[in-house]
Coordinates of C-alpha atoms and ligand atoms in Angstrom, one line a residue:
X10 CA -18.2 -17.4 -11.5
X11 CA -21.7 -16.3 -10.5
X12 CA -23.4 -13.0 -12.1
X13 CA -22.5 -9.9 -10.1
X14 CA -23.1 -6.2 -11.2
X15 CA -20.3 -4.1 -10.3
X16 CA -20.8 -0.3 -9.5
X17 CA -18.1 2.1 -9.8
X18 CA -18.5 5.2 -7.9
X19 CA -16.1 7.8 -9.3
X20 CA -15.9 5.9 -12.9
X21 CA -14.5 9.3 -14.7
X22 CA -11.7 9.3 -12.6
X23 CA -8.1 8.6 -12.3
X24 CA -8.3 5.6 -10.9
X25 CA -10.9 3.8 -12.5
X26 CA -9.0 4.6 -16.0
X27 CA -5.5 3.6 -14.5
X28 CA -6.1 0.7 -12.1
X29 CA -10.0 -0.5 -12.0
X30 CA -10.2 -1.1 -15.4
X31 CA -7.6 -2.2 -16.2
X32 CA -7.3 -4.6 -14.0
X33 CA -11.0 -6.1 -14.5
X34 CA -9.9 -5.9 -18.1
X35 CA -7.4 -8.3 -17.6
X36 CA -9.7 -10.9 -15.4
X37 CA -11.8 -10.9 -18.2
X38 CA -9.1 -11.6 -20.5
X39 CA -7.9 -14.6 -18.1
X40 CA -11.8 -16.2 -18.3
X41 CA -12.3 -15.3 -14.4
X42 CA -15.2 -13.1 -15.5
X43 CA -17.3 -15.6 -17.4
X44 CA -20.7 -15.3 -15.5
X45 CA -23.4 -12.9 -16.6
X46 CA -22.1 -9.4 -15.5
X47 CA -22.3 -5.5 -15.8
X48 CA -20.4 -3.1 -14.7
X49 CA -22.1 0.2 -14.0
X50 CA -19.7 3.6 -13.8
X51 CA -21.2 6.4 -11.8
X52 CA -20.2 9.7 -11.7
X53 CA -21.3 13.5 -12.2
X54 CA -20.2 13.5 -15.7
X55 CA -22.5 13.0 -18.8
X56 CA -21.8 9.6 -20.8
X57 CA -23.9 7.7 -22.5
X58 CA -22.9 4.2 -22.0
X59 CA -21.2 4.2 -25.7
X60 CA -19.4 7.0 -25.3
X61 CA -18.5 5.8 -21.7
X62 CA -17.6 2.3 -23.4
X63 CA -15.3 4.5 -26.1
X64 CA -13.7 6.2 -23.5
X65 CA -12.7 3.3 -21.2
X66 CA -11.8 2.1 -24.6
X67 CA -9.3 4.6 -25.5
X68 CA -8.3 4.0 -21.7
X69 CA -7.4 0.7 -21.9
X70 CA -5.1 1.4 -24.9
X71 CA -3.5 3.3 -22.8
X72 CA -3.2 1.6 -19.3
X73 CA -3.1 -2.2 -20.4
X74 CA 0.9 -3.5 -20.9
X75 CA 1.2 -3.5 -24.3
X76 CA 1.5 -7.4 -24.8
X77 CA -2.1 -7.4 -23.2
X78 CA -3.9 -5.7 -25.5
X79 CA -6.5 -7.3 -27.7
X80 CA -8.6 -5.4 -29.6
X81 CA -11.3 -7.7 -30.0
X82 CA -11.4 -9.4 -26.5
X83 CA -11.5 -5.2 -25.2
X84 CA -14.2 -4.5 -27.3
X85 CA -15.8 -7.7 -25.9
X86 CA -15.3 -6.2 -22.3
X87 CA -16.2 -2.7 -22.5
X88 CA -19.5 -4.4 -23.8
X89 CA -20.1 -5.0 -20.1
X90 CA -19.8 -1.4 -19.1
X91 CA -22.5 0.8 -18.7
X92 CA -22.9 4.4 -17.0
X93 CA -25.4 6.3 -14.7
X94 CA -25.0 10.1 -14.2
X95 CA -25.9 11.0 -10.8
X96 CA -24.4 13.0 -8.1
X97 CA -23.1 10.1 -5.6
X98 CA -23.2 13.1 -2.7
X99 CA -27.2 13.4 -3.1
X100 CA -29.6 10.9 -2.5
X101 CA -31.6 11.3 -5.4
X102 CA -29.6 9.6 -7.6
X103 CA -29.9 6.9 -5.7
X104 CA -33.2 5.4 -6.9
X105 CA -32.2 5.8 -10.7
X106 CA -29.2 3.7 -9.7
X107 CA -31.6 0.7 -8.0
X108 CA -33.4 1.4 -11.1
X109 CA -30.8 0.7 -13.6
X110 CA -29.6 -2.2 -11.5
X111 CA -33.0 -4.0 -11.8
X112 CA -33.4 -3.3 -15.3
X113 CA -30.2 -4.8 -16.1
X114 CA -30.7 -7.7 -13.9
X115 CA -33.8 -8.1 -14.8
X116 CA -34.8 -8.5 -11.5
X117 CA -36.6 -6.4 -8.9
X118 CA -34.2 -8.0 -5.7
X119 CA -30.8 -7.7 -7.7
X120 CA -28.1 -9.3 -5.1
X121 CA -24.3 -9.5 -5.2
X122 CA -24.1 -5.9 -5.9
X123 CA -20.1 -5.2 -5.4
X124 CA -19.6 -0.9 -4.7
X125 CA -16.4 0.1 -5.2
X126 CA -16.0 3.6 -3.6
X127 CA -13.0 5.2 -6.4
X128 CA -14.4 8.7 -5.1
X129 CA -12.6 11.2 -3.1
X130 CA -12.4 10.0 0.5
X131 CA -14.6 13.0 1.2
X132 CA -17.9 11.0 -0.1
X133 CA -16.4 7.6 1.7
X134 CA -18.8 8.4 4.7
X135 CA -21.5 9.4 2.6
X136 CA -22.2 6.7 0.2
X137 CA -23.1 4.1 2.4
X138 CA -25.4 5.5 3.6
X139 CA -27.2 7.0 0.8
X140 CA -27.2 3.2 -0.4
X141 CA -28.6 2.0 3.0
X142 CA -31.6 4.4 2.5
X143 CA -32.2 3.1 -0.8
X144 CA -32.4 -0.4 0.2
X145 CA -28.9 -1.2 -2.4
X146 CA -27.2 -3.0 1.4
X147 CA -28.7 -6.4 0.2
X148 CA -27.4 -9.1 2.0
X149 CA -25.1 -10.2 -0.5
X150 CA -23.8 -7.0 -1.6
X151 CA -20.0 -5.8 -0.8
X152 CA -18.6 -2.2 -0.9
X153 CA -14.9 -1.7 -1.7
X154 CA -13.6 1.0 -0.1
X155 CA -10.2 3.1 -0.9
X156 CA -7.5 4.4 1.3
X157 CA -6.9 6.2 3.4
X158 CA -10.1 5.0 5.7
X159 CA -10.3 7.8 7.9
X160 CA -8.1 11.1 7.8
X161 CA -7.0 10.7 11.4
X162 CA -8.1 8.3 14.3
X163 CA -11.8 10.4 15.0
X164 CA -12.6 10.3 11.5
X165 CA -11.8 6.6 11.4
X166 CA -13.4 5.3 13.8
X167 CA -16.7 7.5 12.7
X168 CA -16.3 6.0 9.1
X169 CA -16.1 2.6 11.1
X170 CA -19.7 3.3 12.5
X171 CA -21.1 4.7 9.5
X172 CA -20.1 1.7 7.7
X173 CA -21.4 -0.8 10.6
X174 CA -24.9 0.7 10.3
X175 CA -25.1 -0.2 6.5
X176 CA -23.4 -3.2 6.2
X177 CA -21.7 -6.4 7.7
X178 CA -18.1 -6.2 8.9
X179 CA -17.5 -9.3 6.5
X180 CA -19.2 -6.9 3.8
X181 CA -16.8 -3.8 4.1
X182 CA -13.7 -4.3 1.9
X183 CA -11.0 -1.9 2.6
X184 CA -8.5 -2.3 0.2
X185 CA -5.0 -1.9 0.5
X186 CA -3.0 -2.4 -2.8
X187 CA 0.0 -3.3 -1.5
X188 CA -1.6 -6.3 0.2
X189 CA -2.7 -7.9 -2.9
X190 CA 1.4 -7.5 -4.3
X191 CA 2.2 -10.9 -5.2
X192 CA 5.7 -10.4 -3.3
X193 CA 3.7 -9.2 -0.4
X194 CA 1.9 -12.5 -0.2
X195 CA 4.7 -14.3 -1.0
X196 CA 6.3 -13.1 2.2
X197 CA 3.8 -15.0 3.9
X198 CA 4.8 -18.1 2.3
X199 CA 7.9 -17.5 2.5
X200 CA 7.6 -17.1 6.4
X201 CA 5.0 -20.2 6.6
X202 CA 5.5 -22.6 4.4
X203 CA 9.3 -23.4 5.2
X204 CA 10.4 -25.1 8.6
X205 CA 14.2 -23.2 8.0
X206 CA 13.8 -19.2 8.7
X207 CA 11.0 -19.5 11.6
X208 CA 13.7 -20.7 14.2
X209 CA 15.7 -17.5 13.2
X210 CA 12.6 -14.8 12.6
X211 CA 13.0 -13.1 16.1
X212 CA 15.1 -10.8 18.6
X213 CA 17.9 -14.0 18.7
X214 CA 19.1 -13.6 15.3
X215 CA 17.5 -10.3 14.0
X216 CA 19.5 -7.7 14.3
X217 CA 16.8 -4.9 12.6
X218 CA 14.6 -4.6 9.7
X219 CA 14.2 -1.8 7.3
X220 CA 11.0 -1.1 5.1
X221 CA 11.9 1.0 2.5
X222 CA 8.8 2.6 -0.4
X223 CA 10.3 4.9 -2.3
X224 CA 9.2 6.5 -5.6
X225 CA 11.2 8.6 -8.2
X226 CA 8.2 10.1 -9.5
X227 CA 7.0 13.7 -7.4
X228 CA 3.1 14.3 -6.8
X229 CA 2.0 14.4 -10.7
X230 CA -1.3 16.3 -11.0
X231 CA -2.9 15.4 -7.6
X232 CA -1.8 17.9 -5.8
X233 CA -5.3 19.1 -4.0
X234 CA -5.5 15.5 -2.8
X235 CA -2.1 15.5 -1.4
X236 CA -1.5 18.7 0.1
X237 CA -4.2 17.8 2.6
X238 CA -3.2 14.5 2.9
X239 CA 0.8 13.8 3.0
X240 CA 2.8 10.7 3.2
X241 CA 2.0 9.7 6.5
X242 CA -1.3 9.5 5.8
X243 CA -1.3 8.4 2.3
X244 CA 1.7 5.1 2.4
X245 CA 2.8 4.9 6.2
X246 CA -0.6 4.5 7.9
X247 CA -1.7 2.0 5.5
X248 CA 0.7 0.3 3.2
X249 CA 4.2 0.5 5.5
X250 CA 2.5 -0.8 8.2
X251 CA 0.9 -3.3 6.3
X252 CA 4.3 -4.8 5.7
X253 CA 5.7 -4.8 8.4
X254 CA 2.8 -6.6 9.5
X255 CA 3.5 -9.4 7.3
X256 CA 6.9 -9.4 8.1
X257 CA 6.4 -8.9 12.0
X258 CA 3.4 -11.3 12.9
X259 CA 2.9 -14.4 14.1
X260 CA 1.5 -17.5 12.2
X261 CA -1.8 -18.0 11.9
X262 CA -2.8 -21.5 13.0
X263 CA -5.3 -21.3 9.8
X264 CA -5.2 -19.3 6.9
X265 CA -8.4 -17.9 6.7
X266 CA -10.0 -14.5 6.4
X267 CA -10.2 -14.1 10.7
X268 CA -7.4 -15.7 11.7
X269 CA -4.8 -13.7 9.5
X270 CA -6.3 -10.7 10.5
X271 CA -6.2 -11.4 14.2
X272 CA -2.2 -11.4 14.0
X273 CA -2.3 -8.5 11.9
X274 CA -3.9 -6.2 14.6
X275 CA -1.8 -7.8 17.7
X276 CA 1.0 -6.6 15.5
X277 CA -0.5 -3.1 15.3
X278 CA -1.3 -3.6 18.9
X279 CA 2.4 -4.0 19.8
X280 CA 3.7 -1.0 18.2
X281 CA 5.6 0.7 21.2
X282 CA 3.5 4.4 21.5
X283 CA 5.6 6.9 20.4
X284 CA 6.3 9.6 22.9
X285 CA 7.8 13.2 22.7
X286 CA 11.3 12.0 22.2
X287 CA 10.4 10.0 19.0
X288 CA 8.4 12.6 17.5
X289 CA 12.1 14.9 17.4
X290 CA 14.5 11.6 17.6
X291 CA 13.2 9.3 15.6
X292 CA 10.2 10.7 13.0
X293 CA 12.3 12.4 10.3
X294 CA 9.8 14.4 8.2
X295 CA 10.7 15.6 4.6
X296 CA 9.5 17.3 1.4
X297 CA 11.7 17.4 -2.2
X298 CA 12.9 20.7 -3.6
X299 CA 13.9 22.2 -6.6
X300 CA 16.8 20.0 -8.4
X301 CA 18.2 20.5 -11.6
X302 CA 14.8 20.4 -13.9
X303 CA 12.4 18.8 -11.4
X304 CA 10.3 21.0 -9.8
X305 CA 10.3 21.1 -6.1
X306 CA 6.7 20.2 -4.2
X307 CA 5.7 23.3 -3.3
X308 CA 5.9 24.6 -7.2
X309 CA 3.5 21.4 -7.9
X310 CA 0.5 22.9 -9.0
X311 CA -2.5 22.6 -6.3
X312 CA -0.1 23.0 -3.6
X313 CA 0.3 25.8 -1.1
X314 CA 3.7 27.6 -2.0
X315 CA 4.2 27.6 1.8
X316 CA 3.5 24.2 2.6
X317 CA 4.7 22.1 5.4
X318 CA 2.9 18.8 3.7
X319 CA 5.4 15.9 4.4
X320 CA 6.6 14.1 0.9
X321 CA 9.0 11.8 2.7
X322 CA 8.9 9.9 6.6
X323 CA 11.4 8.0 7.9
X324 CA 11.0 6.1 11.6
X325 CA 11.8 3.9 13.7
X326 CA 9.1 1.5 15.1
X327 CA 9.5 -1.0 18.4
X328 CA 7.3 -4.0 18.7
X329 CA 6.8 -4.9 22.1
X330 CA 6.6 -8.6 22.4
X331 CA 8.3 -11.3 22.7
X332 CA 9.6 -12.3 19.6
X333 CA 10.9 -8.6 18.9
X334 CA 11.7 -7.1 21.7
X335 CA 14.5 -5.1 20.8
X336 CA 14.6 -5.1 17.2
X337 CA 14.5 -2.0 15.6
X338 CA 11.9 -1.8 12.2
X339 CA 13.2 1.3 10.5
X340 CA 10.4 2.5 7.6
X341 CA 10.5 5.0 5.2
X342 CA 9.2 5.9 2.5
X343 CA 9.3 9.0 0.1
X344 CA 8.5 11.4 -3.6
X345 CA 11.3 12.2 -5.6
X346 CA 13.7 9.7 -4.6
X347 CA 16.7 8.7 -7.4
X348 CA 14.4 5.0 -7.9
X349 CA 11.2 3.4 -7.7
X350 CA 11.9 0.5 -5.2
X351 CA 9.8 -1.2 -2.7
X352 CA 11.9 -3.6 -0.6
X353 CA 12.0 -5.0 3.4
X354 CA 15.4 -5.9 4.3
X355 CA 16.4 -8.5 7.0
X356 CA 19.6 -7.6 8.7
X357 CA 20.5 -10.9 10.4
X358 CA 23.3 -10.5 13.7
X359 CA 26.7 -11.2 13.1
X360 CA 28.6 -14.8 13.9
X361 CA 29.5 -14.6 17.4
X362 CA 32.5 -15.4 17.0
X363 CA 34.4 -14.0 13.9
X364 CA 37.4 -16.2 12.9
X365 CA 37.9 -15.1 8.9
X366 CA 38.3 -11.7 7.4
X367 CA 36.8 -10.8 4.4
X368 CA 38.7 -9.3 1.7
X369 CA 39.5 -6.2 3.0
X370 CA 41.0 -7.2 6.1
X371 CA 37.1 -6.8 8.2
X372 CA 34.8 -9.5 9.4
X373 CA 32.3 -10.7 6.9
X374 CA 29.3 -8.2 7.2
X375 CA 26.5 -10.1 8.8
X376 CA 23.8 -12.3 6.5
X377 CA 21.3 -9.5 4.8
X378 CA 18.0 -10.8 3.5
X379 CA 16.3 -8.9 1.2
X380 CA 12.5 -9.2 -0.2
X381 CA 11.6 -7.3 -2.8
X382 CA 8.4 -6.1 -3.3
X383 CA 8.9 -4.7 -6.4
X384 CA 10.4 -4.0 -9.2
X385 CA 12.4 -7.2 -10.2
X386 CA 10.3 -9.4 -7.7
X387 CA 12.0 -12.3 -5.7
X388 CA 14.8 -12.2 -2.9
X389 CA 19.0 -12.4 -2.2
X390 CA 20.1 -13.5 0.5
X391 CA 23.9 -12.6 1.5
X392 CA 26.1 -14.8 2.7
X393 CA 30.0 -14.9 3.4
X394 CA 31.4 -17.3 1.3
X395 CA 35.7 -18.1 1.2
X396 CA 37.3 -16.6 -2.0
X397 CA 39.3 -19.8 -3.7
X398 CA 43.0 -19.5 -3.6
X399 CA 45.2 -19.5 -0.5
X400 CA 44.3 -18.5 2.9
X401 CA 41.1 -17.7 4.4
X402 CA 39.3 -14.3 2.4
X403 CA 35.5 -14.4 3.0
X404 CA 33.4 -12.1 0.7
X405 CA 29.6 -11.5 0.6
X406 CA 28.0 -13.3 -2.5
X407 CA 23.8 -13.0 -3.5
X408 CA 21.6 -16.1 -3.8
X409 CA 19.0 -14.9 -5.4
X410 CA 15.5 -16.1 -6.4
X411 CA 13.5 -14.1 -9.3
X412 CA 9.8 -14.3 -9.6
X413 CA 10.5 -14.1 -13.3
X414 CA 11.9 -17.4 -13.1
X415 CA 9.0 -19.3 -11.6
X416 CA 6.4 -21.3 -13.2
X417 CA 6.6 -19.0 -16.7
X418 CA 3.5 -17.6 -15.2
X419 CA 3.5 -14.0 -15.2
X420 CA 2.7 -12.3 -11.7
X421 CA -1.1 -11.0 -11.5
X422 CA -1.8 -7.2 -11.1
X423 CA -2.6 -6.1 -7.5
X424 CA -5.7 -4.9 -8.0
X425 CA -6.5 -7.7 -10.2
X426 CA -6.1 -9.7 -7.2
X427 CA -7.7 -8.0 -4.7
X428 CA -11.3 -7.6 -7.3
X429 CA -11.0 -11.0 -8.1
X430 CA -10.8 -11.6 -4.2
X431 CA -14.0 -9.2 -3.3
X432 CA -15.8 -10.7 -6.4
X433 CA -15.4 -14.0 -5.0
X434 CA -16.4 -12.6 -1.7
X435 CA -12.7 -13.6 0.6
X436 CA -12.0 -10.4 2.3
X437 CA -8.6 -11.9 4.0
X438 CA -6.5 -9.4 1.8
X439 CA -8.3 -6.9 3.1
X440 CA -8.1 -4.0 6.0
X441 CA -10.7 -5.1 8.9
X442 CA -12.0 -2.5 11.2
X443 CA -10.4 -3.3 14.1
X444 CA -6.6 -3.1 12.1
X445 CA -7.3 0.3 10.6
X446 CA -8.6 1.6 14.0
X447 CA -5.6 0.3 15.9
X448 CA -2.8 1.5 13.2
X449 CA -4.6 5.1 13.5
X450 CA -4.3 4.9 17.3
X451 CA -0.5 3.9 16.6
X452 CA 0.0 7.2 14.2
X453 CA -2.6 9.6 15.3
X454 CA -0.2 11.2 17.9
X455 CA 2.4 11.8 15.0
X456 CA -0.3 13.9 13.3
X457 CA -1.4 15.5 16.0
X458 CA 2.2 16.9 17.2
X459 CA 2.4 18.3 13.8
X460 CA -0.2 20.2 14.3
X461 CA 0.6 21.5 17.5
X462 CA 4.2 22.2 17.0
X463 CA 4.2 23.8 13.6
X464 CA 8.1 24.7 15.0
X465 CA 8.4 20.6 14.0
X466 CA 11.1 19.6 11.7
X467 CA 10.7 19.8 8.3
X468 CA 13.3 19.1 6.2
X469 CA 14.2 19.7 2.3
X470 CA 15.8 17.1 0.1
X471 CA 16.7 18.3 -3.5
X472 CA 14.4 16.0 -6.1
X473 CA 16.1 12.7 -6.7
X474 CA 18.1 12.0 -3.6
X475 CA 17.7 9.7 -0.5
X476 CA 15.7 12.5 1.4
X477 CA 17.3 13.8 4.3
X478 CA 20.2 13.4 5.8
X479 CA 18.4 13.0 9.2
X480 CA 17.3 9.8 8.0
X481 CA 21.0 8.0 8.3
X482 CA 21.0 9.4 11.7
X483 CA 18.2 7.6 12.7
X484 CA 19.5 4.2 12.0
X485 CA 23.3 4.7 12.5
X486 CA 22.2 5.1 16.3
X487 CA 21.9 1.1 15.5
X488 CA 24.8 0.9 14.0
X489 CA 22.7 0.1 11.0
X490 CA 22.4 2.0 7.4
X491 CA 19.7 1.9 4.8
X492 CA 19.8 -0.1 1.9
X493 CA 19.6 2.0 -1.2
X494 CA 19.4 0.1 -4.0
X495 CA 21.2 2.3 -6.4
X496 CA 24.3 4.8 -5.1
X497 CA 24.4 6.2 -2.0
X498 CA 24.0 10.3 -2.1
X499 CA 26.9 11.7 -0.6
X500 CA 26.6 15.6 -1.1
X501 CA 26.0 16.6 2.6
X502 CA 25.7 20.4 1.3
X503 CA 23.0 19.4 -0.5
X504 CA 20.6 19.5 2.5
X505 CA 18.8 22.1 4.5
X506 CA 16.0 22.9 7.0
X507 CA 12.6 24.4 5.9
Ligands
BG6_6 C1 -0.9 4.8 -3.6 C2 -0.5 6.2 -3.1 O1 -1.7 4.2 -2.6 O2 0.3 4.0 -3.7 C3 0.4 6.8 -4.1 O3 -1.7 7.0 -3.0 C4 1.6 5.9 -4.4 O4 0.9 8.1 -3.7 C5 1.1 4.5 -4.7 O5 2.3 6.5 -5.5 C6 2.3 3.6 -4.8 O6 1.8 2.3 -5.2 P1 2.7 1.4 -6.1 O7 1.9 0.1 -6.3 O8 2.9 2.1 -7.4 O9 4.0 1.2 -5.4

């Protein structure tokens, strides 16, 4: 591993203590930091760097699994850390940061400089720049930039250019957790390296595909950040889509950086526009209330107690090409639902022909694949399968593969990954200008009509339910349901419009 410096922009805040550090933590721990490095946190708060190295410190105790934790190899690696209190909005800061690079490179010319922008996205447009002017934009120098790129389509595509006059395209990293999942990568494989499923993955044998997100937990304490920002913007624009990506594209004939991103963005590119009748037919927008002891979002501290912020989207998405023509791609994804599950379901056509009944006197339901994301990675796949004994009962059993169960290797952290990936300079797993611009021209419109038609429907789900009943609508139009992993909600009363 060669010597990098790493600087942290937004190092006091949430997630540098819950994900950044952790995660380099734990490269550091697995010996894929063994160059000659520093990490330098930046922020507006005073630290020296030992009481910045304390605090990560207590962090760490905090955010690293339990059966991670070593005291001595943590001490080792907040060793690395050191901090630089500037404001990252103003310029001036800048050269005391190009200062305290050189001194701790001991060079005048420091190179492979990584940025990782953990800011608000406000200062996303104005870092760059601020780096540009004080000649940090070396050559070999990367910047890491958080989600969501852009707050609608405009602001995107203006980030795109601010970024394009500081850096290299192959120097912008714009992560996207999800993408460095292990399960998420796996669906590649999955797809790719086995001759058996390819013949089936399309509009012949693919009846629809869900992409579910959900999380049981509400907002927590970032309010501000969300009540400006809202699901669509903050898990459908970037990580949903992301998925189906995966799931949706074509094979790339190598698997490199450019050509896995090409099929990413002729996915994107296929999404059938939305029109008028989608945004009422088939966008159901939600937001959790008030059930039992959870609060409901607009008690959430930060938020507006009138606001019409979405905590939950559910839609259906056409791709218009050959291979899915046809086949519905429900997604949703929501706050406040009864479990944490992220999962994309394959709902396979039925045998033409159905000869057996299954134990209840009905046809076999049709094969079901299921990749799960998270938690309890790996996949099932249903089948029909006779039930011994007389006659001819056919009943749906589970093949099922666990990651747990592979190799004894336990599965790296996602943004583990993805630093390990931008340290070593491979930007495949990452968001490339031309993808983020053509998923905002896909969802824009949706924003937009919100704004328009405040009238919109908005509607409330109590805390801890599947979100709106709206939601089966949309997919029992295909005959189809959701998959929710635990029991289905069934209180109908318990609905209402906002
Ligand atoms: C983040 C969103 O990008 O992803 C959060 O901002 C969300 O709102 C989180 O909770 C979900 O990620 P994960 O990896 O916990 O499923």
């Amino acid at each position: 591993m060669d010597n990098f410096s790493m600087i942290i922009f937004g190092a006091s805040g949430d997630l540098t203590k819950r994900k950044l550090m952790p995660a380099l933590y734990s490269l550091f721990k697995d010996e894929r930091l063994t160059g000659d490095f520093s990490i330098i946190g930046v922020s507006r708060t005073d630290y020296e760097d030992a009481e910045y190295q304390k605090y990560i410190l207590e962090q760490l105790h905090i955010f690293v699994k339990e059966e991670e934790r070593d005291e001595s190899t943590m001490k080792k690696f907040v060793g690395h850390l050191h901090y630089l209190s500037i404001d990252p909005a103003k310029e001036e800061g800048y050269p005391l940061l190009r200062q305290r690079i050189a001194e701790l490179t001991k060079t005048e010319n420091p190179d492979n400089l990584l940025f990782y922008l953990a800011t608000p996205p406000s200062l996303y447009g104005v870092v760059p720049l601020h780096l540009k002017r004080a000649g940090l934009n070396t050559p070999g120098s990367r910047i890491i930039v958080e989600k969501p790129f852009g707050y609608n389509l405009e602001s995107a595509l203006e980030l795109n250019r601010i970024y394009s006059s500081a850096f290299e395209e192959h120097q912008v990293y714009r992560i996207d957790h999800f993408l460095g999942k292990e399960t998420a990568q796996n669906l590649l494989a999955f797809r790719f390296a086995n001759g058996i499923f390819e013949p089936l993955w399309n509009r012949n044998y693919i009846d629809y595909v869900e992409v579910t997100a959900v999380e049981n937990l509400g907002i927590e304490n970032r309010g501000g950040f969300y009540d400006t920002t809202g699901t669509l913007r903050d898990m459908v624009q970037n990580h949903l889509i992301q998925l189906v990506a995966l799931t949706a594209m074509e094979p790339p004939s190598k698997f490199d950086a450019d050509y896995f991103r090409n099929e990413v963005v002729k996915v994107y590119e296929s999404l059938r526009p939305l029109t008028e009748e989608d945004f009422n037919e088939n966008i159901v927008r939600g937001q959790y209330m008030t059930e039992g002891d959870k609060k409901g979002y607009r008690e959430e501290k930060g938020v507006n107690p009138n606001s019409r912020t979405e905590t939950y989207v559910a839609m259906k998405l056409e791709i218009d090409n050959w291979r899915w023509n046809g086949v519905p791609f429900y997604i949703r994804t929501g706050k406040q639902m009864p479990t944490k599950v992220t999962e994309i379901v394959v709902h396979f056509k039925a045998a033409p022909h159905q000869m057996f009944k299954g134990t209840l006197g009905q046809h076999p339901r049709p094969n079901k694949l299921t990749l799960r994301i998270q938690p309890n990675e790996g996949m099932v796949l249903n089948l029909g399968m006779k039930v011994p004994g007389s006659g001819f009962d056919v009943k749906q059993v589970a093949m099922d593969f666990t990651y747990d169960s592979m190799d004894g290797k336990s599965i790296m952290d996602a943004y583990a990954r993805l630093i390990d990936d931008s340290i070593k300079g491979d930007p495949t797993l990452f968001t490339r200008s031309d993808a983020v611009e053509a998923s905002w021209k896909f969802f824009d419109p949706i924003l937009k009509y919100w704004e328009e038609h405040p009238e919109a429907h908005l509607y409330g789900y109590p805390a801890g339910t599947w979100g709106p009943l709206e939601s089966e609508k949309l997919v029992r139009e295909h005959g189809a349901e959701w998959t929710n992993p635990c029991k289905n909600l069934t209180n109908t009363d318990l609905y209402c419009e906002l």
